[in-house]
mmCIF file of C-alpha atoms in Angstrom:
data_model
loop_
_atom_site.group_PDB
_atom_site.id
_atom_site.type_symbol
_atom_site.label_atom_id
_atom_site.label_comp_id
_atom_site.label_asym_id
_atom_site.label_seq_id
_atom_site.Cartn_x
_atom_site.Cartn_y
_atom_site.Cartn_z
ATOM 1 C CA MET A 1 233.055 44.639 4.981
ATOM 2 C CA TYR A 2 235.425 44.336 7.921
ATOM 3 C CA ARG A 3 236.047 40.478 6.634
ATOM 4 C CA ILE A 4 236.173 42.154 3.161
ATOM 5 C CA VAL A 5 238.679 44.316 4.296
ATOM 6 C CA CYS A 6 240.793 42.179 6.736
ATOM 7 C CA PHE A 7 241.006 39.624 3.145
ATOM 8 C CA ALA A 8 242.067 42.421 0.945
ATOM 9 C CA MET A 9 244.410 43.428 3.393
ATOM 10 C CA ALA A 10 245.861 39.618 3.950
ATOM 11 C CA LEU A 11 246.012 39.470 -0.160
ATOM 12 C CA THR A 12 247.875 42.647 -0.140
ATOM 13 C CA ILE A 13 250.532 41.330 2.461
ATOM 14 C CA PHE A 14 250.694 38.177 0.764
ATOM 15 C CA ALA A 15 251.203 39.270 -2.969
ATOM 16 C CA ALA A 16 253.858 42.000 -0.984
ATOM 17 C CA GLY A 17 255.967 38.515 0.528
ATOM 18 C CA THR A 18 255.393 36.969 -2.722
ATOM 19 C CA ALA A 19 257.178 39.258 -4.914
ATOM 20 C CA GLN A 20 260.113 40.214 -2.274
ATOM 21 C CA ALA A 21 260.561 36.188 -2.380
ATOM 22 C CA SER A 22 261.161 36.329 -6.558
ATOM 23 C CA PRO A 23 263.461 34.356 -8.080
ATOM 24 C CA LEU A 24 266.753 36.303 -8.408
ATOM 25 C CA THR A 25 269.521 34.994 -10.325
ATOM 26 C CA LEU A 26 273.262 36.416 -10.231
ATOM 27 C CA ARG A 27 272.893 38.047 -13.962
ATOM 28 C CA ASP A 28 269.250 39.488 -12.726
ATOM 29 C CA CYS A 29 271.840 41.331 -10.218
ATOM 30 C CA LEU A 30 274.866 42.408 -12.663
ATOM 31 C CA THR A 31 272.004 43.608 -15.696
ATOM 32 C CA ARG A 32 270.551 46.138 -12.513
ATOM 33 C CA ALA A 33 273.849 46.943 -11.720
ATOM 34 C CA ALA A 34 274.646 47.747 -15.153
ATOM 35 C CA ALA A 35 271.525 49.973 -15.443
ATOM 36 C CA ALA A 36 271.433 51.903 -11.466
ATOM 37 C CA ASN A 37 274.178 51.526 -9.937
ATOM 38 C CA THR A 38 275.366 54.917 -8.767
ATOM 39 C CA VAL A 39 278.999 54.875 -9.298
ATOM 40 C CA LEU A 40 278.461 53.802 -12.976
ATOM 41 C CA LYS A 41 275.739 56.590 -13.152
ATOM 42 C CA VAL A 42 278.282 58.792 -12.003
ATOM 43 C CA ALA A 43 281.438 57.220 -14.343
ATOM 44 C CA SER A 44 279.014 57.656 -17.170
ATOM 45 C CA HIS A 45 278.922 61.483 -17.882
ATOM 46 C CA ASP A 46 282.752 61.323 -18.471
ATOM 47 C CA GLU A 47 282.380 59.758 -22.026
ATOM 48 C CA LYS A 48 279.383 62.529 -22.466
ATOM 49 C CA ILE A 49 282.172 65.568 -21.840
ATOM 50 C CA ALA A 50 284.119 63.685 -23.691
ATOM 51 C CA ALA A 51 282.522 63.409 -26.634
ATOM 52 C CA GLU A 52 282.090 67.422 -26.468
ATOM 53 C CA ASN A 53 285.397 67.515 -26.335
ATOM 54 C CA ILE A 54 285.385 66.022 -29.935
ATOM 55 C CA ALA A 55 283.213 68.786 -30.929
ATOM 56 C CA ILE A 56 285.448 71.585 -29.037
ATOM 57 C CA ALA A 57 289.211 69.782 -31.483
ATOM 58 C CA GLU A 58 287.079 70.021 -34.910
ATOM 59 C CA SER A 59 285.134 73.407 -34.331
ATOM 60 C CA GLY A 60 289.040 74.248 -35.598
ATOM 61 C CA TYR A 61 287.652 72.857 -39.447
ATOM 62 C CA LEU A 62 284.772 75.389 -39.587
ATOM 63 C CA PRO A 63 285.292 79.331 -39.589
ATOM 64 C CA ARG A 64 285.419 81.510 -37.040
ATOM 65 C CA VAL A 65 283.061 84.767 -37.051
ATOM 66 C CA ASP A 66 283.411 87.561 -34.106
ATOM 67 C CA PHE A 67 281.431 90.731 -34.339
ATOM 68 C CA GLN A 68 282.107 93.686 -32.616
ATOM 69 C CA ALA A 69 280.299 97.460 -31.984
ATOM 70 C CA GLY A 70 280.898 100.270 -29.854
ATOM 71 C CA TYR A 71 281.176 103.766 -29.051
ATOM 72 C CA VAL A 72 284.033 106.119 -28.866
ATOM 73 C CA ALA A 73 284.376 109.518 -27.192
ATOM 74 C CA GLN A 74 287.575 111.420 -27.389
ATOM 75 C CA GLN A 75 288.440 114.850 -26.641
ATOM 76 C CA GLU A 76 289.749 115.523 -29.813
ATOM 77 C CA PRO A 77 289.025 114.409 -32.736
ATOM 78 C CA GLN A 78 291.727 113.361 -34.997
ATOM 79 C CA SER A 79 293.488 116.068 -37.331
ATOM 80 C CA VAL A 80 296.152 116.150 -40.133
ATOM 81 C CA LYS A 81 298.236 120.197 -40.829
ATOM 82 C CA ILE A 82 298.155 121.555 -44.310
ATOM 83 C CA GLY A 83 300.046 124.282 -43.515
ATOM 84 C CA PRO A 84 298.853 126.315 -40.445
ATOM 85 C CA THR A 85 295.497 124.618 -40.669
ATOM 86 C CA ALA A 86 294.668 121.769 -39.011
ATOM 87 C CA ILE A 87 291.370 119.863 -40.324
ATOM 88 C CA PRO A 88 290.091 117.245 -38.614
ATOM 89 C CA THR A 89 289.847 114.027 -40.244
ATOM 90 C CA GLN A 90 286.991 112.342 -38.419
ATOM 91 C CA GLU A 91 284.292 113.129 -35.704
ATOM 92 C CA ARG A 92 285.030 113.890 -32.323
ATOM 93 C CA ASN A 93 282.274 111.007 -31.416
ATOM 94 C CA PHE A 94 281.838 108.365 -33.312
ATOM 95 C CA GLY A 95 280.329 104.496 -33.358
ATOM 96 C CA PHE A 96 282.245 101.120 -35.434
ATOM 97 C CA ALA A 97 281.363 97.820 -35.946
ATOM 98 C CA ASN A 98 282.970 95.047 -36.769
ATOM 99 C CA LEU A 99 282.125 91.670 -38.950
ATOM 100 C CA ALA A 100 285.209 89.574 -39.615
ATOM 101 C CA ILE A 101 285.145 85.929 -40.427
ATOM 102 C CA TYR A 102 288.818 83.656 -39.980
ATOM 103 C CA GLU A 103 289.234 80.652 -41.641
ATOM 104 C CA THR A 104 292.665 78.571 -40.735
ATOM 105 C CA LEU A 105 294.472 76.994 -44.021
ATOM 106 C CA TYR A 106 297.177 74.757 -43.108
ATOM 107 C CA ASP A 107 298.455 74.734 -39.554
ATOM 108 C CA PHE A 108 300.514 71.701 -39.936
ATOM 109 C CA GLY A 109 298.050 69.104 -38.747
ATOM 110 C CA ARG A 110 298.278 71.101 -35.083
ATOM 111 C CA THR A 111 294.005 70.991 -35.618
ATOM 112 C CA ALA A 112 294.132 66.929 -36.672
ATOM 113 C CA SER A 113 296.202 65.812 -33.827
ATOM 114 C CA ARG A 114 293.590 67.857 -31.565
ATOM 115 C CA ARG A 115 290.787 65.855 -32.921
ATOM 116 C CA GLU A 116 292.661 62.243 -32.423
ATOM 117 C CA GLN A 117 293.234 63.408 -29.210
ATOM 118 C CA ALA A 118 289.583 64.022 -28.604
ATOM 119 C CA PHE A 119 288.844 60.659 -29.899
ATOM 120 C CA LEU A 120 291.341 58.393 -28.649
ATOM 121 C CA ALA A 121 290.614 60.123 -25.021
ATOM 122 C CA ARG A 122 286.609 59.083 -25.784
ATOM 123 C CA GLU A 123 287.656 55.614 -26.109
ATOM 124 C CA ALA A 124 289.934 55.092 -23.322
ATOM 125 C CA ILE A 125 287.594 56.655 -21.022
ATOM 126 C CA LEU A 126 284.837 54.369 -22.342
ATOM 127 C CA HIS A 127 286.930 51.448 -22.066
ATOM 128 C CA GLY A 128 287.486 52.483 -18.547
ATOM 129 C CA TYR A 129 283.952 52.861 -18.162
ATOM 130 C CA ARG A 130 283.927 49.007 -18.479
ATOM 131 C CA GLY A 131 286.716 48.503 -16.559
ATOM 132 C CA GLN A 132 284.803 50.198 -13.496
ATOM 133 C CA GLU A 133 281.554 47.995 -14.766
ATOM 134 C CA GLN A 134 283.726 44.522 -13.987
ATOM 135 C CA ASP A 135 284.737 46.033 -10.582
ATOM 136 C CA VAL A 136 281.283 46.611 -9.942
ATOM 137 C CA PHE A 137 280.329 43.377 -10.996
ATOM 138 C CA LEU A 138 283.312 41.808 -9.773
ATOM 139 C CA GLN A 139 281.421 43.517 -5.974
ATOM 140 C CA VAL A 140 277.790 42.273 -6.920
ATOM 141 C CA VAL A 141 279.299 38.569 -7.155
ATOM 142 C CA GLN A 142 280.947 38.864 -3.788
ATOM 143 C CA ALA A 143 277.529 40.345 -2.280
ATOM 144 C CA TYR A 144 275.581 37.814 -4.422
ATOM 145 C CA TYR A 145 277.045 34.633 -3.188
ATOM 146 C CA GLY A 146 277.924 36.346 0.583
ATOM 147 C CA ILE A 147 274.203 36.377 0.727
ATOM 148 C CA LEU A 148 273.828 32.892 0.204
ATOM 149 C CA GLU A 149 276.661 32.375 2.455
ATOM 150 C CA GLY A 150 275.221 34.552 5.708
ATOM 151 C CA GLU A 151 272.126 32.047 4.662
ATOM 152 C CA LYS A 152 273.423 28.677 5.373
ATOM 153 C CA LEU A 153 275.408 30.496 7.969
ATOM 154 C CA LEU A 154 272.297 31.486 9.551
ATOM 155 C CA PHE A 155 270.465 28.010 9.033
ATOM 156 C CA THR A 156 273.717 26.910 11.050
ATOM 157 C CA ALA A 157 273.030 28.738 13.647
ATOM 158 C CA GLU A 158 269.346 27.974 13.937
ATOM 159 C CA GLU A 159 270.559 24.341 14.006
ATOM 160 C CA GLU A 160 272.947 24.996 16.693
ATOM 161 C CA VAL A 161 270.083 26.799 18.890
ATOM 162 C CA LYS A 162 267.940 23.407 18.270
ATOM 163 C CA GLN A 163 271.575 21.380 19.652
ATOM 164 C CA THR A 164 271.767 23.467 22.310
ATOM 165 C CA THR A 165 268.770 23.560 23.360
ATOM 166 C CA ASP A 166 267.977 19.789 23.436
ATOM 167 C CA HIS A 167 271.294 19.413 25.241
ATOM 168 C CA GLN A 168 270.073 22.262 27.764
ATOM 169 C CA ARG A 169 266.197 19.981 28.344
ATOM 170 C CA VAL A 170 268.466 16.624 28.532
ATOM 171 C CA ALA A 171 270.867 18.262 31.683
ATOM 172 C CA GLN A 172 267.609 19.938 33.153
ATOM 173 C CA THR A 173 265.744 16.620 32.836
ATOM 174 C CA LEU A 174 269.518 14.486 34.645
ATOM 175 C CA TYR A 175 269.845 17.374 37.537
ATOM 176 C CA GLU A 176 266.293 17.090 38.431
ATOM 177 C CA GLN A 177 266.538 13.553 38.922
ATOM 178 C CA GLY A 178 270.524 13.804 40.739
ATOM 179 C CA VAL A 179 272.454 12.333 37.722
ATOM 180 C CA VAL A 180 274.688 15.528 37.095
ATOM 181 C CA THR A 181 275.862 17.750 38.485
ATOM 182 C CA ARG A 182 274.757 21.712 37.955
ATOM 183 C CA ASN A 183 277.358 22.292 36.298
ATOM 184 C CA ASP A 184 276.420 20.468 33.575
ATOM 185 C CA LEU A 185 273.281 22.195 33.517
ATOM 186 C CA LEU A 186 275.074 25.769 33.661
ATOM 187 C CA GLN A 187 277.237 24.792 30.673
ATOM 188 C CA ALA A 188 274.353 24.256 28.605
ATOM 189 C CA GLN A 189 272.517 27.587 29.612
ATOM 190 C CA VAL A 190 276.006 29.130 28.756
ATOM 191 C CA LYS A 191 276.219 27.555 25.732
ATOM 192 C CA LEU A 192 272.405 27.918 24.861
ATOM 193 C CA ALA A 193 273.108 31.852 25.244
ATOM 194 C CA ASN A 194 276.270 31.921 22.716
ATOM 195 C CA SER A 195 274.346 30.304 20.223
ATOM 196 C CA LYS A 196 271.734 32.656 20.510
ATOM 197 C CA GLN A 197 274.158 35.067 20.009
ATOM 198 C CA ARG A 198 275.651 33.515 16.639
ATOM 199 C CA ARG A 199 272.233 33.352 15.448
ATOM 200 C CA LEU A 200 271.885 36.854 16.789
ATOM 201 C CA ALA A 201 274.719 38.067 14.776
ATOM 202 C CA ALA A 202 274.112 36.044 11.710
ATOM 203 C CA ALA A 203 271.025 37.492 10.635
ATOM 204 C CA ASN A 204 272.092 40.350 11.555
ATOM 205 C CA ASN A 205 275.023 40.044 8.416
ATOM 206 C CA LEU A 206 273.015 38.459 5.867
ATOM 207 C CA GLU A 207 270.017 41.441 6.989
ATOM 208 C CA ASN A 208 273.690 44.384 6.191
ATOM 209 C CA GLY A 209 274.474 41.472 3.377
ATOM 210 C CA TRP A 210 271.286 42.730 1.405
ATOM 211 C CA LEU A 211 271.792 45.873 1.863
ATOM 212 C CA TYR A 212 274.125 46.348 0.319
ATOM 213 C CA LEU A 213 273.564 43.762 -2.313
ATOM 214 C CA ASN A 214 270.580 45.886 -3.175
ATOM 215 C CA PHE A 215 272.892 49.768 -2.999
ATOM 216 C CA LEU A 216 274.952 48.171 -5.610
ATOM 217 C CA SER A 217 272.168 46.889 -7.932
ATOM 218 C CA GLY A 218 270.062 49.826 -7.548
ATOM 219 C CA GLN A 219 267.580 48.507 -5.677
ATOM 220 C CA PRO A 220 265.221 49.603 -2.695
ATOM 221 C CA ALA A 221 267.143 48.877 0.740
ATOM 222 C CA GLY A 222 263.514 46.493 1.717
ATOM 223 C CA TYR A 223 263.662 44.235 -1.622
ATOM 224 C CA ARG A 224 264.594 40.502 -0.956
ATOM 225 C CA GLY A 225 264.464 37.548 -3.692
ATOM 226 C CA GLU A 226 265.152 33.914 -3.393
ATOM 227 C CA LEU A 227 268.648 33.840 -4.912
ATOM 228 C CA GLN A 228 270.106 30.834 -6.493
ATOM 229 C CA GLU A 229 272.398 28.371 -5.444
ATOM 230 C CA PRO A 230 275.882 28.541 -7.704
ATOM 231 C CA ALA A 231 275.905 25.481 -10.451
ATOM 232 C CA ALA A 232 278.865 22.649 -10.531
ATOM 233 C CA ARG A 233 282.238 23.999 -9.974
ATOM 234 C CA GLU A 234 283.797 24.432 -13.455
ATOM 235 C CA GLU A 235 288.252 23.283 -14.161
ATOM 236 C CA ALA A 236 289.777 26.823 -15.084
ATOM 237 C CA ALA A 237 292.447 26.964 -18.154
ATOM 238 C CA GLU A 238 296.205 27.576 -17.882
ATOM 239 C CA LEU A 239 297.579 30.869 -16.391
ATOM 240 C CA ASP A 240 299.115 31.756 -19.763
ATOM 241 C CA MET A 241 296.630 30.999 -22.130
ATOM 242 C CA MET A 242 294.129 32.783 -19.856
ATOM 243 C CA MET A 243 296.651 35.717 -19.623
ATOM 244 C CA GLU A 244 296.964 35.884 -23.212
ATOM 245 C CA ILE A 245 292.771 36.260 -22.980
ATOM 246 C CA ALA A 246 293.858 38.931 -20.433
ATOM 247 C CA LEU A 247 295.546 41.304 -22.699
ATOM 248 C CA ARG A 248 292.982 41.355 -25.539
ATOM 249 C CA LYS A 249 290.314 41.796 -23.212
ATOM 250 C CA ARG A 250 291.087 43.785 -20.226
ATOM 251 C CA PRO A 251 289.479 47.117 -20.714
ATOM 252 C CA GLU A 252 292.033 48.443 -18.571
ATOM 253 C CA ILE A 253 294.966 47.630 -20.597
ATOM 254 C CA ALA A 254 292.384 49.120 -23.769
ATOM 255 C CA ALA A 255 292.267 51.856 -21.972
ATOM 256 C CA VAL A 256 295.962 52.793 -21.451
ATOM 257 C CA LYS A 257 297.328 51.946 -24.729
ATOM 258 C CA LYS A 258 294.288 54.272 -26.102
ATOM 259 C CA SER A 259 296.026 56.762 -23.591
ATOM 260 C CA ILE A 260 299.223 55.988 -24.933
ATOM 261 C CA GLN A 261 298.289 57.216 -28.410
ATOM 262 C CA VAL A 262 296.420 60.159 -26.860
ATOM 263 C CA ASP A 263 299.918 61.327 -25.746
ATOM 264 C CA GLU A 264 301.342 60.602 -29.094
ATOM 265 C CA ALA A 265 298.889 62.554 -30.958
ATOM 266 C CA ALA A 266 299.448 65.067 -28.018
ATOM 267 C CA VAL A 267 303.637 65.113 -29.058
ATOM 268 C CA LYS A 268 302.808 65.605 -32.986
ATOM 269 C CA GLU A 269 300.955 68.398 -31.579
ATOM 270 C CA SER A 270 303.393 70.090 -30.322
ATOM 271 C CA LYS A 271 305.645 69.943 -33.136
ATOM 272 C CA SER A 272 303.642 71.849 -35.013
ATOM 273 C CA ASN A 273 304.010 74.727 -32.834
ATOM 274 C CA TYR A 274 307.006 75.171 -34.104
ATOM 275 C CA TYR A 275 304.848 76.372 -37.889
ATOM 276 C CA PRO A 276 303.561 79.267 -38.913
ATOM 277 C CA GLU A 277 299.634 78.964 -39.552
ATOM 278 C CA LEU A 278 297.991 80.227 -42.796
ATOM 279 C CA PHE A 279 294.807 81.821 -43.031
ATOM 280 C CA ALA A 280 291.780 83.446 -44.700
ATOM 281 C CA LYS A 281 289.498 86.386 -43.247
ATOM 282 C CA LEU A 282 286.845 88.258 -44.815
ATOM 283 C CA ALA A 283 286.492 91.470 -42.628
ATOM 284 C CA LEU A 284 283.724 94.587 -42.851
ATOM 285 C CA ASP A 285 284.640 97.991 -41.456
ATOM 286 C CA TYR A 286 282.385 100.429 -40.355
ATOM 287 C CA THR A 287 283.350 104.092 -38.577
ATOM 288 C CA GLN A 288 280.977 106.447 -38.732
ATOM 289 C CA ASN A 289 283.001 109.598 -39.613
ATOM 290 C CA ASP A 290 281.711 111.984 -42.198
ATOM 291 C CA LYS A 291 284.434 113.609 -43.554
ATOM 292 C CA VAL A 292 285.717 110.811 -45.320
ATOM 293 C CA GLU A 293 283.875 109.618 -48.628
ATOM 294 C CA GLU A 294 283.743 105.908 -47.335
ATOM 295 C CA GLN A 295 283.082 104.699 -43.836
ATOM 296 C CA THR A 296 282.171 100.708 -44.910
ATOM 297 C CA ILE A 297 285.392 99.300 -46.189
ATOM 298 C CA MET A 298 284.968 95.450 -47.069
ATOM 299 C CA SER A 299 288.415 93.770 -46.993
ATOM 300 C CA ALA A 300 289.730 89.927 -48.138
ATOM 301 C CA THR A 301 293.107 89.036 -46.335
ATOM 302 C CA ILE A 302 295.126 85.842 -46.803
ATOM 303 C CA GLY A 303 297.900 85.570 -44.962
ATOM 304 C CA PHE A 304 300.348 83.427 -42.087
ATOM 305 C CA LYS A 305 300.944 84.165 -38.489
ATOM 306 C CA ILE A 306 304.104 82.243 -36.652
ATOM 307 C CA ASN A 307 305.273 82.892 -32.910
ATOM 308 C CA LEU A 308 308.749 83.815 -32.865
ATOM 309 C CA PHE A 309 309.450 83.174 -29.338
ATOM 310 C CA ASP A 310 307.215 82.261 -26.278
ATOM 311 C CA GLY A 311 309.459 82.066 -23.856
ATOM 312 C CA LEU A 312 310.323 78.314 -24.027
ATOM 313 C CA ALA A 313 306.624 77.542 -23.759
ATOM 314 C CA THR A 314 306.614 74.939 -27.140
ATOM 315 C CA THR A 315 309.826 73.368 -25.979
ATOM 316 C CA SER A 316 308.400 72.892 -22.488
ATOM 317 C CA ARG A 317 305.507 71.208 -23.918
ATOM 318 C CA GLN A 318 307.139 69.545 -26.254
ATOM 319 C CA ARG A 319 309.261 67.690 -23.496
ATOM 320 C CA GLN A 320 306.489 67.862 -20.859
ATOM 321 C CA ALA A 321 304.179 65.303 -23.989
ATOM 322 C CA LEU A 322 307.070 62.559 -24.085
ATOM 323 C CA LYS A 323 307.657 62.116 -20.363
ATOM 324 C CA VAL A 324 303.714 61.994 -19.989
ATOM 325 C CA LYS A 325 303.761 59.295 -23.186
ATOM 326 C CA SER A 326 306.694 57.801 -21.794
ATOM 327 C CA ARG A 327 304.445 57.434 -18.221
ATOM 328 C CA GLU A 328 301.713 55.758 -19.485
ATOM 329 C CA GLU A 329 303.840 53.308 -21.086
ATOM 330 C CA GLU A 330 305.420 52.007 -17.527
ATOM 331 C CA ARG A 331 301.598 52.308 -16.534
ATOM 332 C CA LEU A 332 300.882 49.926 -19.216
ATOM 333 C CA ARG A 333 304.055 47.653 -18.226
ATOM 334 C CA SER A 334 303.063 48.223 -14.197
ATOM 335 C CA LEU A 335 299.106 46.959 -15.191
ATOM 336 C CA THR A 336 300.194 43.820 -16.895
ATOM 337 C CA ALA A 337 302.255 42.712 -14.037
ATOM 338 C CA ASN A 338 299.154 43.099 -11.612
ATOM 339 C CA ILE A 339 296.621 41.795 -13.899
ATOM 340 C CA ARG A 340 299.086 38.614 -14.407
ATOM 341 C CA LEU A 341 299.658 38.828 -10.305
ATOM 342 C CA GLU A 342 295.937 39.498 -10.223
ATOM 343 C CA LEU A 343 295.062 36.261 -11.821
ATOM 344 C CA GLN A 344 297.717 33.535 -10.390
ATOM 345 C CA THR A 345 296.466 35.120 -7.087
ATOM 346 C CA ALA A 346 292.879 34.020 -7.997
ATOM 347 C CA LEU A 347 293.567 30.674 -9.613
ATOM 348 C CA ASN A 348 295.479 30.078 -6.748
ATOM 349 C CA ASP A 349 292.262 31.008 -4.293
ATOM 350 C CA LEU A 350 290.056 28.839 -6.719
ATOM 351 C CA LYS A 351 292.350 25.434 -6.770
ATOM 352 C CA VAL A 352 292.608 25.415 -2.734
ATOM 353 C CA ALA A 353 289.116 26.456 -2.653
ATOM 354 C CA GLY A 354 287.414 23.458 -4.504
ATOM 355 C CA GLU A 355 289.957 21.269 -2.359
ATOM 356 C CA ARG A 356 289.183 23.096 1.058
ATOM 357 C CA ILE A 357 285.311 21.547 -0.333
ATOM 358 C CA ALA A 358 287.043 18.041 -0.604
ATOM 359 C CA LEU A 359 287.826 18.059 2.827
ATOM 360 C CA THR A 360 285.190 19.558 4.486
ATOM 361 C CA GLU A 361 281.704 17.486 2.913
ATOM 362 C CA LYS A 362 283.838 14.187 4.489
ATOM 363 C CA ALA A 363 283.806 16.128 7.560
ATOM 364 C CA ILE A 364 280.729 18.061 8.066
ATOM 365 C CA GLN A 365 279.351 13.626 8.362
ATOM 366 C CA GLN A 366 282.216 12.899 10.671
ATOM 367 C CA SER A 367 281.359 15.439 12.532
ATOM 368 C CA GLU A 368 277.331 14.400 13.183
ATOM 369 C CA GLU A 369 278.667 11.631 13.316
ATOM 370 C CA ASN A 370 280.355 12.560 16.589
ATOM 371 C CA LEU A 371 278.217 14.242 18.125
ATOM 372 C CA ARG A 372 275.155 11.481 17.833
ATOM 373 C CA MET A 373 277.218 9.445 19.359
ATOM 374 C CA ASN A 374 278.786 11.838 22.312
ATOM 375 C CA ASN A 375 274.942 12.466 22.482
ATOM 376 C CA ASP A 376 274.151 8.859 23.101
ATOM 377 C CA ARG A 377 276.672 8.194 25.377
ATOM 378 C CA TYR A 378 275.229 11.194 27.312
ATOM 379 C CA LEU A 379 272.495 9.835 27.864
ATOM 380 C CA GLU A 380 273.919 6.248 28.984
ATOM 381 C CA LYS A 381 275.779 8.362 31.595
ATOM 382 C CA VAL A 382 278.629 7.236 30.259
ATOM 383 C CA GLY A 383 280.044 10.887 28.625
ATOM 384 C CA THR A 384 280.151 14.309 29.592
ATOM 385 C CA ALA A 385 278.579 17.494 29.031
ATOM 386 C CA THR A 386 281.942 18.683 27.401
ATOM 387 C CA GLU A 387 282.287 16.355 25.180
ATOM 388 C CA VAL A 388 279.074 17.089 24.293
ATOM 389 C CA ILE A 389 279.745 20.659 23.901
ATOM 390 C CA ASP A 390 282.450 20.210 22.156
ATOM 391 C CA ALA A 391 280.504 17.670 19.209
ATOM 392 C CA GLN A 392 278.130 20.780 18.922
ATOM 393 C CA THR A 393 281.506 23.509 18.383
ATOM 394 C CA LEU A 394 282.835 20.958 16.151
ATOM 395 C CA LEU A 395 279.403 20.289 14.376
ATOM 396 C CA THR A 396 279.106 24.275 14.169
ATOM 397 C CA GLN A 397 282.785 25.130 12.817
ATOM 398 C CA THR A 398 282.885 22.200 10.229
ATOM 399 C CA ARG A 399 279.323 23.530 8.543
ATOM 400 C CA THR A 400 280.950 26.756 8.540
ATOM 401 C CA GLU A 401 284.095 25.806 7.151
ATOM 402 C CA TYR A 402 282.249 23.748 4.127
ATOM 403 C CA PHE A 403 279.870 27.076 3.454
ATOM 404 C CA SER A 404 282.757 29.621 3.457
ATOM 405 C CA ALA A 405 284.817 27.136 0.983
ATOM 406 C CA VAL A 406 282.018 26.655 -1.043
ATOM 407 C CA PHE A 407 281.223 30.380 -1.523
ATOM 408 C CA ASP A 408 284.590 31.173 -1.610
ATOM 409 C CA TYR A 409 285.357 28.896 -4.549
ATOM 410 C CA GLN A 410 282.305 30.933 -6.412
ATOM 411 C CA VAL A 411 283.755 34.458 -5.865
ATOM 412 C CA ALA A 412 287.569 33.066 -6.689
ATOM 413 C CA ALA A 413 285.596 32.177 -10.132
ATOM 414 C CA ALA A 414 284.544 35.523 -10.615
ATOM 415 C CA ARG A 415 287.985 37.003 -9.613
ATOM 416 C CA VAL A 416 289.640 34.622 -12.508
ATOM 417 C CA LYS A 417 286.823 35.728 -14.543
ATOM 418 C CA ARG A 418 287.240 39.910 -13.524
ATOM 419 C CA SER A 419 290.933 39.198 -14.351
ATOM 420 C CA ILE A 420 290.210 38.265 -17.865
ATOM 421 C CA GLY A 421 287.884 40.788 -18.519
ATOM 422 C CA GLU A 422 284.909 38.087 -18.982
ATOM 423 C CA LEU A 423 282.621 39.102 -15.891
#
């Protein structure tokens, strides 16, 4: 039984490890982030709130029904004087009730403007949400390729540890044979300690990268997967052509344009406050009073109402709406300029990263050959320990620069896509 339990536990651990090492593509991470990212979950409520504003605005087309009731206690009832005699016309204490149905017949577009504002504001929020989603996607891309880079840097650090361990072994042997001085052995030992520290730092950065990616994609902190290497590099289009795409597809551009339309509707609403409102009212009033024949009275009213003076509040609201519209128009121009800068910067970084890859690919081969030659020279006692250590450091640096260039290229490509709203 003990063996069976141990075997079952081993299978469970193996299955868990296999599940954690399952393939994980960048598209998988983006899909998970779209569904589970906490920032996007919070932002999704804005659209629901805006939808309720539409219902509030549309309520202006429906009748308003009010009901009130109460009980009045008076010191003395109201009376009418006929000669020297005062005759009460109401009871001293009485109850009352009122039911009124109020319908706006025409308000010169005020309700229509409010409804239009609510619809456009909701659309602006939807575009803004997609903009936030693109920002989160870019963070996911950076985290994803950061992990891939971290794995390569950890591999590089481990290779350096192996190299410095071998060099320390060689230095120890030569020192024991009396061929080299203790200084060579100390150099090798210090170099090995430094290499191990870099390996620890690389492992820690990789672990933190996984924590960040899992946070962005809504996964448990301990989740791990087998990330795919980036695809082949693609050539980017011309700046002007991509800028045209950005102006069509960037959700932030669409959101600001919708905001401008909201402001235009607000200007129309502010102007409608100068005009009257036509209304109809149906009322049912009851007043407890045994002094009169009719205690319940039904009435119907058609009329209009207009504000004659409100302390210039209407004028101020109109000026305010115009200034808000001007601000959003300026914001659109600023956003367009920022997007062009963002796109141009990303294209420049993409180009430079591609050139760095081409340079460092060849430099790695040269650094590996340089290390081999210096190791051989040291074994043949014609080279120095410093030359070997310098060659090891150079190889590590070259590999680091190569992996950095590879993943900088992928991130820059993602930034280009983000700039044109296609990430």
